[in-house]
Short mmCIF file of N, CA, C and O in Angstrom, two decimals:
data_model
loop_
_atom_site.label_atom_id
_atom_site.label_comp_id
_atom_site.label_asym_id
_atom_site.label_seq_id
_atom_site.Cartn_x
_atom_site.Cartn_y
_atom_site.Cartn_z
N MET A 222 -12.61 7.64 12.74
CA MET A 222 -11.07 7.52 13.20
C MET A 222 -10.26 8.46 12.65
O MET A 222 -10.29 9.07 11.30
N TYR A 223 -9.38 8.88 13.11
CA TYR A 223 -8.42 9.91 12.91
C TYR A 223 -7.46 9.63 11.37
O TYR A 223 -7.09 8.39 11.69
N GLU A 224 -7.88 10.25 10.50
CA GLU A 224 -7.33 9.82 9.20
C GLU A 224 -5.83 9.51 9.38
O GLU A 224 -5.54 8.39 8.33
N LYS A 225 -4.90 10.11 9.47
CA LYS A 225 -3.62 9.53 9.67
C LYS A 225 -3.36 8.64 10.08
O LYS A 225 -2.09 7.77 10.19
N ILE A 226 -3.75 8.10 11.48
CA ILE A 226 -3.72 7.04 12.30
C ILE A 226 -4.53 5.86 11.34
O ILE A 226 -3.57 4.69 11.10
N ALA A 227 -5.10 6.04 10.68
CA ALA A 227 -6.02 4.95 9.97
C ALA A 227 -4.88 4.67 8.69
O ALA A 227 -5.00 3.53 7.96
N ASN A 228 -4.63 5.73 8.35
CA ASN A 228 -3.49 5.58 6.93
C ASN A 228 -2.30 6.13 7.21
O ASN A 228 -2.07 7.23 6.62
N PRO A 229 -1.28 5.33 7.74
CA PRO A 229 -0.09 5.95 8.29
C PRO A 229 0.79 6.14 6.99
O PRO A 229 1.71 7.05 7.34
N TRP A 230 0.46 5.75 5.89
CA TRP A 230 1.19 5.99 4.65
C TRP A 230 1.18 7.34 4.42
O TRP A 230 1.92 7.84 3.65
N LEU A 231 0.21 7.92 4.58
CA LEU A 231 -0.22 9.48 4.09
C LEU A 231 0.97 10.26 4.22
O LEU A 231 1.64 10.19 5.41
N PRO A 232 1.30 10.93 3.04
CA PRO A 232 2.73 12.12 3.13
C PRO A 232 2.19 13.29 4.03
O PRO A 232 1.00 13.51 4.46
N ALA A 233 3.31 13.51 4.82
CA ALA A 233 3.37 14.28 5.98
C ALA A 233 2.72 15.58 5.15
O ALA A 233 2.23 16.84 5.89
N TRP A 234 3.06 15.93 3.98
CA TRP A 234 2.67 17.49 3.27
C TRP A 234 1.32 17.24 2.84
O TRP A 234 0.65 18.46 2.55
N ILE A 235 0.46 16.34 3.15
CA ILE A 235 -1.35 16.48 3.04
C ILE A 235 -1.62 17.40 4.27
O ILE A 235 -1.45 16.56 5.29
N PRO A 236 -2.14 18.30 4.45
CA PRO A 236 -2.89 18.88 5.68
C PRO A 236 -4.16 17.78 6.04
O PRO A 236 -4.84 17.17 5.51
N ASP A 237 -4.20 18.29 7.16
CA ASP A 237 -5.33 17.51 7.94
C ASP A 237 -6.75 18.07 7.48
O ASP A 237 -7.69 17.49 7.46
N THR A 238 -6.67 19.47 7.46
CA THR A 238 -8.01 19.87 7.12
C THR A 238 -7.73 21.06 6.17
O THR A 238 -6.47 21.54 5.97
N GLY A 239 -8.72 21.46 5.40
CA GLY A 239 -8.70 22.62 4.74
C GLY A 239 -7.36 22.44 3.62
O GLY A 239 -7.54 21.50 2.70
N HIS A 240 -6.54 23.65 3.43
CA HIS A 240 -5.62 23.55 2.19
C HIS A 240 -4.33 24.13 3.02
O HIS A 240 -4.37 24.85 3.63
N ALA A 241 -3.08 23.94 2.42
CA ALA A 241 -1.67 24.65 2.86
C ALA A 241 -0.61 24.47 1.58
O ALA A 241 -0.76 23.98 0.80
N LEU A 242 -0.16 25.59 1.84
CA LEU A 242 0.97 25.58 0.94
C LEU A 242 2.14 25.23 1.13
O LEU A 242 2.70 24.71 2.17
N ARG A 243 2.68 24.29 0.42
CA ARG A 243 3.86 23.33 0.35
C ARG A 243 4.90 23.74 -0.46
O ARG A 243 4.89 24.07 -1.50
N HIS A 244 6.26 23.44 -0.11
CA HIS A 244 7.42 24.09 -0.69
C HIS A 244 7.73 22.92 -1.85
O HIS A 244 8.13 21.39 -1.90
N ALA A 245 7.52 23.23 -2.98
CA ALA A 245 7.88 22.02 -4.34
C ALA A 245 9.28 22.01 -3.93
O ALA A 245 10.48 23.11 -4.09
N GLY A 246 9.75 20.76 -4.62
CA GLY A 246 10.99 20.45 -4.67
C GLY A 246 11.42 19.84 -3.24
O GLY A 246 12.73 19.27 -3.42
N ILE A 247 10.99 20.07 -2.47
CA ILE A 247 11.30 19.41 -0.92
C ILE A 247 10.39 18.32 -0.86
O ILE A 247 10.36 17.02 -0.69
N HIS A 248 8.91 18.41 -1.15
CA HIS A 248 7.71 17.44 -0.68
C HIS A 248 7.60 16.70 -2.06
O HIS A 248 7.18 15.62 -2.15
N PHE A 249 7.72 17.67 -3.09
CA PHE A 249 7.26 17.15 -4.47
C PHE A 249 7.62 18.20 -5.33
O PHE A 249 8.15 19.24 -5.13
N ASP A 250 7.50 17.68 -6.63
CA ASP A 250 7.85 18.59 -7.77
C ASP A 250 6.27 18.87 -8.49
O ASP A 250 5.77 17.73 -8.21
N ALA A 251 5.76 19.77 -8.91
CA ALA A 251 4.81 19.72 -9.46
C ALA A 251 5.00 20.33 -11.09
O ALA A 251 5.91 21.17 -11.38
N VAL A 252 4.03 19.88 -11.92
CA VAL A 252 4.00 20.15 -13.08
C VAL A 252 2.54 20.88 -13.37
O VAL A 252 1.79 20.16 -13.17
N ARG A 253 2.55 22.31 -13.77
CA ARG A 253 1.39 22.83 -13.83
C ARG A 253 0.92 23.19 -15.48
O ARG A 253 1.59 23.37 -16.38
N MET A 254 -0.46 23.00 -15.59
CA MET A 254 -0.90 23.23 -16.87
C MET A 254 -2.66 23.43 -16.70
O MET A 254 -3.09 23.51 -15.69
N LYS A 255 -2.81 24.19 -17.81
CA LYS A 255 -4.55 24.68 -17.61
C LYS A 255 -5.17 24.25 -19.07
O LYS A 255 -4.42 24.48 -20.11
N GLY A 256 -6.25 24.54 -19.09
CA GLY A 256 -7.03 24.82 -20.25
C GLY A 256 -7.24 23.09 -20.78
O GLY A 256 -7.18 21.85 -19.91
N ALA A 257 -7.90 23.18 -21.92
CA ALA A 257 -8.43 21.65 -22.40
C ALA A 257 -7.00 20.77 -22.38
O ALA A 257 -7.24 19.54 -22.26
N GLN A 258 -5.79 21.17 -22.81
CA GLN A 258 -4.67 20.12 -22.67
C GLN A 258 -4.66 19.57 -21.63
O GLN A 258 -4.35 18.38 -21.41
N ALA A 259 -4.74 20.31 -20.40
CA ALA A 259 -4.53 19.71 -19.18
C ALA A 259 -5.81 18.73 -18.75
O ALA A 259 -5.58 17.77 -18.36
N GLU A 260 -6.78 19.15 -19.19
CA GLU A 260 -8.26 18.40 -18.93
C GLU A 260 -7.90 17.15 -19.69
O GLU A 260 -8.18 15.65 -19.40
N ARG A 261 -7.35 17.13 -21.00
CA ARG A 261 -7.35 15.77 -21.75
C ARG A 261 -6.11 14.98 -21.20
O ARG A 261 -6.02 13.51 -21.13
N THR A 262 -5.16 15.51 -20.72
CA THR A 262 -4.08 14.80 -20.02
C THR A 262 -4.51 14.20 -18.67
O THR A 262 -3.97 13.08 -18.69
N VAL A 263 -5.15 14.81 -18.03
CA VAL A 263 -5.61 13.96 -17.08
C VAL A 263 -6.67 12.86 -17.25
O VAL A 263 -6.43 11.67 -16.48
N ALA A 264 -7.60 13.25 -18.55
CA ALA A 264 -8.20 11.83 -18.54
C ALA A 264 -7.41 10.62 -19.34
O ALA A 264 -7.77 9.53 -18.65
N GLU A 265 -6.36 10.98 -20.05
CA GLU A 265 -5.69 10.16 -20.31
C GLU A 265 -4.70 9.39 -19.66
O GLU A 265 -4.69 8.26 -19.58
N LEU A 266 -4.41 10.22 -18.44
CA LEU A 266 -3.51 9.48 -17.55
C LEU A 266 -4.56 8.44 -16.69
O LEU A 266 -4.13 7.55 -16.39
N LEU A 267 -5.69 9.12 -16.33
CA LEU A 267 -6.60 8.19 -15.38
C LEU A 267 -6.77 6.87 -16.28
O LEU A 267 -6.74 5.63 -15.52
N LEU A 268 -7.20 6.86 -17.44
CA LEU A 268 -7.59 5.74 -18.51
C LEU A 268 -6.47 4.91 -18.45
O LEU A 268 -6.32 3.51 -18.12
N ARG A 269 -5.00 5.44 -18.52
CA ARG A 269 -3.92 4.56 -18.83
C ARG A 269 -3.35 3.90 -17.20
O ARG A 269 -2.66 3.03 -17.55
N THR A 270 -3.82 4.39 -16.15
CA THR A 270 -3.42 4.22 -14.77
C THR A 270 -4.56 3.37 -14.12
O THR A 270 -4.55 3.07 -12.80
N GLN A 271 -5.72 2.94 -14.68
CA GLN A 271 -7.01 2.49 -14.17
C GLN A 271 -7.47 3.25 -12.91
O GLN A 271 -7.66 2.67 -11.78
N PHE A 272 -7.26 4.31 -13.42
CA PHE A 272 -7.90 5.70 -12.03
C PHE A 272 -7.06 5.70 -11.14
O PHE A 272 -7.40 6.13 -9.91
N ASP A 273 -5.72 5.43 -10.94
CA ASP A 273 -4.82 5.54 -9.99
C ASP A 273 -3.63 6.05 -10.55
O ASP A 273 -2.48 5.53 -10.67
N ALA A 274 -3.46 7.59 -10.87
CA ALA A 274 -2.65 8.03 -11.35
C ALA A 274 -1.55 8.96 -10.81
O ALA A 274 -0.63 9.29 -11.02
N GLY A 275 -1.94 8.59 -9.16
CA GLY A 275 -1.12 9.54 -8.06
C GLY A 275 -1.72 11.15 -8.14
O GLY A 275 -2.73 11.43 -8.49
N PRO A 276 -1.06 11.90 -7.28
CA PRO A 276 -1.50 12.90 -7.08
C PRO A 276 -1.90 14.15 -8.11
O PRO A 276 -0.70 14.53 -8.67
N ILE A 277 -3.21 14.48 -8.15
CA ILE A 277 -3.18 15.61 -9.08
C ILE A 277 -4.21 16.80 -8.59
O ILE A 277 -5.22 16.38 -8.16
N ILE A 278 -3.89 17.78 -8.78
CA ILE A 278 -4.60 18.91 -7.89
C ILE A 278 -5.24 19.98 -8.65
O ILE A 278 -4.65 20.30 -9.89
N ARG A 279 -6.52 20.32 -8.58
CA ARG A 279 -7.11 21.48 -9.59
C ARG A 279 -7.43 22.64 -8.35
O ARG A 279 -7.96 22.58 -7.58
N GLU A 280 -7.43 23.64 -9.10
CA GLU A 280 -7.42 25.26 -8.80
C GLU A 280 -8.99 25.33 -9.34
O GLU A 280 -9.39 25.01 -10.14
N LEU A 281 -9.88 25.73 -8.58
CA LEU A 281 -11.20 25.70 -8.62
C LEU A 281 -11.56 27.50 -8.98
O LEU A 281 -12.74 27.84 -9.36
N THR A 282 -10.92 28.13 -9.03
CA THR A 282 -10.88 29.78 -9.41
C THR A 282 -9.68 30.20 -10.34
O THR A 282 -8.67 29.09 -10.26
N GLY A 283 -9.96 31.35 -10.82
CA GLY A 283 -8.86 31.90 -11.76
C GLY A 283 -8.60 31.18 -12.74
O GLY A 283 -9.55 30.73 -13.56
N GLU A 284 -7.49 30.59 -13.24
CA GLU A 284 -6.88 30.04 -14.36
C GLU A 284 -7.51 28.67 -14.20
O GLU A 284 -7.38 27.81 -15.21
N ARG A 285 -7.70 28.13 -12.87
CA ARG A 285 -8.42 26.72 -12.90
C ARG A 285 -6.88 25.47 -13.10
O ARG A 285 -7.00 24.87 -14.21
N TYR A 286 -5.72 26.01 -12.87
CA TYR A 286 -4.56 25.20 -13.12
C TYR A 286 -4.77 23.79 -12.62
O TYR A 286 -5.76 23.52 -11.82
N LEU A 287 -3.99 23.10 -13.54
CA LEU A 287 -4.21 21.54 -12.68
C LEU A 287 -2.76 21.36 -12.28
O LEU A 287 -1.97 21.75 -13.26
N TYR A 288 -2.33 20.39 -11.17
CA TYR A 288 -1.15 20.54 -10.93
C TYR A 288 -0.57 18.91 -10.68
O TYR A 288 -1.67 18.34 -9.79
N PHE A 289 0.05 18.39 -11.26
CA PHE A 289 0.67 17.07 -11.01
C PHE A 289 1.72 16.83 -10.29
O PHE A 289 2.94 17.38 -10.71
N LEU A 290 1.69 15.79 -9.54
CA LEU A 290 2.86 16.08 -8.24
C LEU A 290 3.85 14.91 -8.71
O LEU A 290 3.28 13.64 -8.60
N LEU A 291 4.83 15.24 -9.01
CA LEU A 291 6.04 14.18 -9.11
C LEU A 291 6.94 13.83 -8.11
O LEU A 291 6.96 15.04 -7.32
N PRO A 292 7.90 12.89 -7.76
CA PRO A 292 8.81 12.97 -6.57
C PRO A 292 9.63 14.10 -6.60
O PRO A 292 10.02 14.89 -7.75
N PRO A 293 10.06 14.54 -5.53
CA PRO A 293 11.04 15.70 -5.37
C PRO A 293 12.34 15.64 -6.29
O PRO A 293 12.77 14.60 -6.81
N GLN A 294 12.65 16.71 -7.03
CA GLN A 294 13.79 17.17 -7.73
C GLN A 294 13.63 15.98 -9.23
O GLN A 294 14.54 15.57 -9.80
N THR A 295 12.25 15.82 -9.68
CA THR A 295 12.40 14.94 -11.14
C THR A 295 11.86 15.84 -12.03
O THR A 295 11.96 15.13 -13.17
N ALA A 296 11.29 16.69 -12.00
CA ALA A 296 10.60 17.45 -12.96
C ALA A 296 11.46 17.86 -14.18
O ALA A 296 11.19 18.08 -15.51
N VAL A 297 12.71 18.20 -13.55
CA VAL A 297 13.68 18.59 -14.51
C VAL A 297 14.36 17.43 -15.66
O VAL A 297 14.91 18.08 -16.29
N LEU A 298 14.15 16.17 -15.06
CA LEU A 298 14.62 15.60 -16.04
C LEU A 298 13.81 15.20 -17.42
O LEU A 298 14.56 14.17 -18.05
N HIS A 299 12.88 16.13 -17.37
CA HIS A 299 12.18 15.82 -18.90
C HIS A 299 11.77 17.19 -19.56
O HIS A 299 12.04 18.38 -18.78
N ARG A 300 11.90 17.11 -20.96
CA ARG A 300 11.41 18.29 -21.63
C ARG A 300 10.18 18.50 -21.84
O ARG A 300 9.42 17.36 -22.38
N TRP A 301 9.58 19.51 -21.24
CA TRP A 301 7.84 19.74 -21.34
C TRP A 301 7.68 20.97 -22.39
O TRP A 301 8.36 21.59 -22.58
N PRO A 302 6.49 20.59 -23.33
CA PRO A 302 6.48 21.40 -24.13
C PRO A 302 5.88 22.84 -23.67
O PRO A 302 5.60 23.01 -22.47
N SER A 303 5.59 23.74 -24.69
CA SER A 303 5.24 25.41 -24.43
C SER A 303 3.66 25.00 -23.61
O SER A 303 2.88 24.22 -23.90
N GLY A 304 3.86 25.94 -22.69
CA GLY A 304 2.51 25.97 -21.87
C GLY A 304 2.40 25.42 -20.36
O GLY A 304 1.63 25.22 -19.63
N VAL A 305 3.51 24.33 -20.44
CA VAL A 305 3.67 23.50 -19.42
C VAL A 305 4.66 24.31 -18.26
O VAL A 305 5.97 24.59 -18.86
N ARG A 306 4.47 24.32 -17.14
CA ARG A 306 5.15 24.99 -16.30
C ARG A 306 5.80 23.97 -15.11
O ARG A 306 4.96 23.21 -14.68
N THR A 307 6.95 24.09 -14.83
CA THR A 307 7.62 23.02 -13.73
C THR A 307 7.78 23.97 -12.30
O THR A 307 8.45 25.12 -12.37
N PHE A 308 7.51 23.30 -11.24
CA PHE A 308 8.00 23.65 -9.76
C PHE A 308 8.78 22.95 -9.20
O PHE A 308 8.28 22.01 -8.92
N THR A 309 9.92 23.36 -8.92
CA THR A 309 10.91 22.59 -8.06
C THR A 309 11.79 23.63 -7.26
O THR A 309 11.53 24.74 -7.19
N ARG A 310 12.66 22.92 -6.62
CA ARG A 310 13.82 23.80 -5.85
C ARG A 310 15.01 24.00 -6.67
O ARG A 310 15.50 23.19 -7.43
N ALA A 311 15.45 25.28 -6.61
CA ALA A 311 16.64 25.43 -7.33
C ALA A 311 17.40 26.92 -6.35
O ALA A 311 16.44 27.38 -5.72
N VAL A 312 18.35 26.81 -6.90
CA VAL A 312 19.20 27.84 -6.31
C VAL A 312 18.54 29.30 -6.71
O VAL A 312 18.46 29.74 -7.81
N GLY A 313 18.15 30.41 -5.68
CA GLY A 313 17.46 31.55 -5.86
C GLY A 313 16.14 31.62 -6.11
O GLY A 313 15.76 32.38 -6.62
N TYR A 314 15.45 30.22 -6.06
CA TYR A 314 13.99 29.92 -6.40
C TYR A 314 13.10 29.38 -5.67
O TYR A 314 13.98 28.19 -5.19
N SER A 315 12.11 29.77 -5.27
CA SER A 315 11.24 29.05 -4.26
C SER A 315 9.73 28.83 -4.93
O SER A 315 9.69 29.89 -5.28
N ALA A 316 9.24 28.13 -5.11
CA ALA A 316 8.01 27.48 -5.52
C ALA A 316 6.98 27.32 -4.48
O ALA A 316 7.48 26.11 -3.96
N TYR A 317 5.64 27.42 -4.20
CA TYR A 317 4.98 26.47 -3.67
C TYR A 317 3.59 26.59 -4.22
O TYR A 317 3.43 27.19 -5.15
N VAL A 318 3.10 25.18 -3.90
CA VAL A 318 1.77 25.00 -4.40
C VAL A 318 0.87 24.73 -3.24
O VAL A 318 1.06 23.96 -2.22
N GLY A 319 -0.70 24.84 -3.73
CA GLY A 319 -1.46 24.79 -2.60
C GLY A 319 -1.79 23.39 -2.54
O GLY A 319 -2.10 22.45 -3.72
N VAL A 320 -2.06 22.52 -1.58
CA VAL A 320 -2.17 21.15 -1.28
C VAL A 320 -3.79 21.41 -0.44
O VAL A 320 -3.71 21.51 0.79
N PRO A 321 -4.70 20.56 -0.78
CA PRO A 321 -6.05 20.25 -0.11
C PRO A 321 -5.82 19.04 0.70
O PRO A 321 -4.95 18.22 0.56
N ALA A 322 -6.44 19.15 1.76
CA ALA A 322 -6.52 18.08 2.52
C ALA A 322 -7.69 17.09 1.80
O ALA A 322 -8.27 17.37 0.79
N LEU A 323 -7.34 15.64 2.47
CA LEU A 323 -8.10 14.47 1.79
C LEU A 323 -9.79 14.49 1.74
O LEU A 323 -9.97 14.29 0.93
N THR A 324 -10.19 15.29 2.73
CA THR A 324 -11.37 15.13 3.14
C THR A 324 -12.13 16.60 3.66
O THR A 324 -11.10 17.39 3.97
N GLY A 325 -13.17 17.00 3.34
CA GLY A 325 -13.76 18.05 4.24
C GLY A 325 -13.54 19.12 3.04
O GLY A 325 -13.52 19.11 1.80
N VAL A 326 -13.74 20.40 3.65
CA VAL A 326 -13.68 21.72 2.87
C VAL A 326 -12.35 22.08 2.24
O VAL A 326 -11.58 22.50 3.28
N THR A 327 -12.26 22.04 1.04
CA THR A 327 -10.85 22.43 0.70
C THR A 327 -10.86 23.46 -0.18
O THR A 327 -9.79 23.94 -0.86
N TRP A 328 -12.20 24.26 -0.84
CA TRP A 328 -12.25 25.05 -1.43
C TRP A 328 -11.01 26.12 -1.26
O TRP A 328 -10.79 26.29 -0.15
N PRO A 329 -10.41 26.76 -2.18
CA PRO A 329 -10.44 26.64 -3.65
C PRO A 329 -9.83 25.52 -4.40
O PRO A 329 -9.56 25.35 -5.35
N LEU A 330 -9.27 24.61 -3.68
CA LEU A 330 -8.55 23.31 -4.17
C LEU A 330 -9.35 21.93 -4.33
O LEU A 330 -10.09 22.14 -3.38
N GLU A 331 -9.15 21.01 -5.24
CA GLU A 331 -9.58 19.65 -4.96
C GLU A 331 -8.54 18.96 -5.58
O GLU A 331 -7.91 19.15 -6.37
N TRP A 332 -9.03 17.37 -5.16
CA TRP A 332 -8.22 16.41 -5.72
C TRP A 332 -8.83 16.05 -7.04
O TRP A 332 -9.88 15.66 -7.19
N ARG A 333 -8.07 16.00 -8.07
CA ARG A 333 -8.48 15.06 -9.17
C ARG A 333 -8.25 13.72 -9.34
O ARG A 333 -9.12 13.04 -9.90
N SER A 334 -7.16 13.66 -8.76
CA SER A 334 -6.59 12.13 -8.52
C SER A 334 -5.98 12.29 -7.04
O SER A 334 -4.99 13.02 -6.86
N MET A 335 -6.17 11.26 -6.09
CA MET A 335 -5.33 11.42 -4.97
C MET A 335 -4.34 10.44 -4.94
O MET A 335 -4.39 9.48 -5.79
N PRO A 336 -3.27 10.61 -4.21
CA PRO A 336 -2.14 9.75 -4.22
C PRO A 336 -2.57 8.65 -3.17
O PRO A 336 -3.69 8.56 -2.26
N THR A 337 -1.87 7.38 -3.53
CA THR A 337 -2.30 6.35 -3.01
C THR A 337 -0.88 5.72 -2.46
O THR A 337 0.24 6.20 -2.49
N GLU A 338 -1.37 4.51 -1.46
CA GLU A 338 0.22 3.99 -0.83
C GLU A 338 0.96 3.52 -2.21
O GLU A 338 2.18 3.49 -2.11
N GLU A 339 0.13 3.08 -3.08
CA GLU A 339 1.02 2.35 -4.21
C GLU A 339 1.50 3.00 -5.22
O GLU A 339 2.38 3.14 -5.79
N VAL A 340 0.64 4.29 -5.35
CA VAL A 340 1.22 5.58 -6.29
C VAL A 340 0.98 6.57 -5.41
O VAL A 340 0.13 7.39 -5.92
N PRO A 341 2.49 7.01 -4.75
CA PRO A 341 2.27 8.09 -4.01
C PRO A 341 2.80 9.42 -4.96
O PRO A 341 2.40 10.74 -4.46
N PHE A 342 2.83 9.41 -6.24
CA PHE A 342 3.15 10.29 -7.13
C PHE A 342 3.00 10.04 -8.42
O PHE A 342 2.81 8.82 -8.75
N VAL A 343 2.61 11.29 -9.23
CA VAL A 343 2.36 10.85 -10.93
C VAL A 343 3.53 10.30 -11.49
O VAL A 343 5.13 10.81 -11.10
N GLU A 344 3.84 9.56 -12.30
CA GLU A 344 4.98 8.73 -12.93
C GLU A 344 5.29 9.77 -13.97
O GLU A 344 4.73 10.00 -15.10
N GLY A 345 6.51 10.56 -14.05
CA GLY A 345 7.02 11.59 -14.67
C GLY A 345 7.04 11.00 -16.23
O GLY A 345 6.44 11.93 -17.18
N GLU A 346 7.93 10.08 -16.52
CA GLU A 346 7.87 9.66 -17.96
C GLU A 346 6.79 9.32 -18.70
O GLU A 346 6.46 10.15 -19.67
N LEU A 347 5.52 8.63 -17.80
CA LEU A 347 4.12 8.69 -18.04
C LEU A 347 3.47 9.82 -18.75
O LEU A 347 2.80 10.50 -19.86
N LEU A 348 3.39 10.79 -17.71
CA LEU A 348 3.13 12.47 -17.80
C LEU A 348 3.53 13.03 -19.09
O LEU A 348 3.02 13.54 -19.75
N ARG A 349 5.03 12.71 -19.14
CA ARG A 349 5.34 13.62 -20.24
C ARG A 349 5.24 13.10 -21.81
O ARG A 349 4.99 13.88 -22.31
N GLU A 350 4.95 11.53 -21.48
CA GLU A 350 4.77 11.00 -22.87
C GLU A 350 3.11 11.66 -23.12
O GLU A 350 2.60 11.85 -24.32
N VAL A 351 2.34 11.64 -22.18
CA VAL A 351 0.95 12.09 -22.37
C VAL A 351 0.68 13.46 -22.54
O VAL A 351 0.09 13.73 -23.56
N VAL A 352 1.66 14.39 -21.90
CA VAL A 352 1.55 15.67 -22.14
C VAL A 352 2.12 16.02 -23.72
O VAL A 352 1.24 16.81 -24.50
N GLY A 353 3.02 15.22 -24.32
CA GLY A 353 3.65 15.40 -25.63
C GLY A 353 2.69 14.99 -26.68
O GLY A 353 2.35 15.78 -27.62
N ARG A 354 1.69 13.96 -26.23
CA ARG A 354 0.60 13.62 -27.25
C ARG A 354 -0.42 14.46 -27.19
O ARG A 354 -0.88 15.02 -28.48
N MET A 355 -0.79 14.81 -26.14
CA MET A 355 -1.79 15.78 -25.89
C MET A 355 -1.39 17.41 -26.56
O MET A 355 -2.45 17.90 -27.08
N SER A 356 -0.08 17.75 -26.54
CA SER A 356 0.26 18.88 -27.22
C SER A 356 0.27 18.67 -29.05
O SER A 356 -0.35 19.68 -29.42
N GLU A 357 0.45 17.64 -29.36
CA GLU A 357 0.46 17.41 -30.76
C GLU A 357 -1.22 17.19 -31.22
O GLU A 357 -1.67 17.87 -32.10
N VAL A 358 -2.25 16.77 -30.35
CA VAL A 358 -3.56 16.74 -30.66
C VAL A 358 -4.06 18.41 -30.56
O VAL A 358 -4.90 18.55 -31.83
N ALA A 359 -3.61 19.10 -29.92
CA ALA A 359 -4.04 20.56 -30.14
C ALA A 359 -3.63 21.29 -30.95
O ALA A 359 -4.01 22.48 -31.26
N ARG A 360 -2.59 21.13 -31.41
CA ARG A 360 -2.02 21.69 -33.05
C ARG A 360 -2.99 21.73 -34.16
O ARG A 360 -3.73 21.19 -34.61
#
């Protein structure tokens, strides 16, 4: 059955196949991290949310960044530690994030945690708390 008919709650920003660039700040804000801090953050978020953390995308090439997708225009509400970059919409600034389809070949992107109807985005305050704690552990 066609995925979007079977799951009408699916956000329009998720492509049907492959992957696509989406405008940050319109569809979602993104918080980008890499390395051990990012992996520890994902693990902690998944444990704290019973494995329903919301959308988290991993790049499989290059720096292997992880993107935590928050509701649009909310990443700026939090102070993020060094090494964390936010992507949102601002005057004179555009940012795009690659988003994989839910199924099929999506290389070089994959879902580390998929959005669900109940949790369509990562909860910003929880992410900020976990990132802060993981930053302290890294010191």
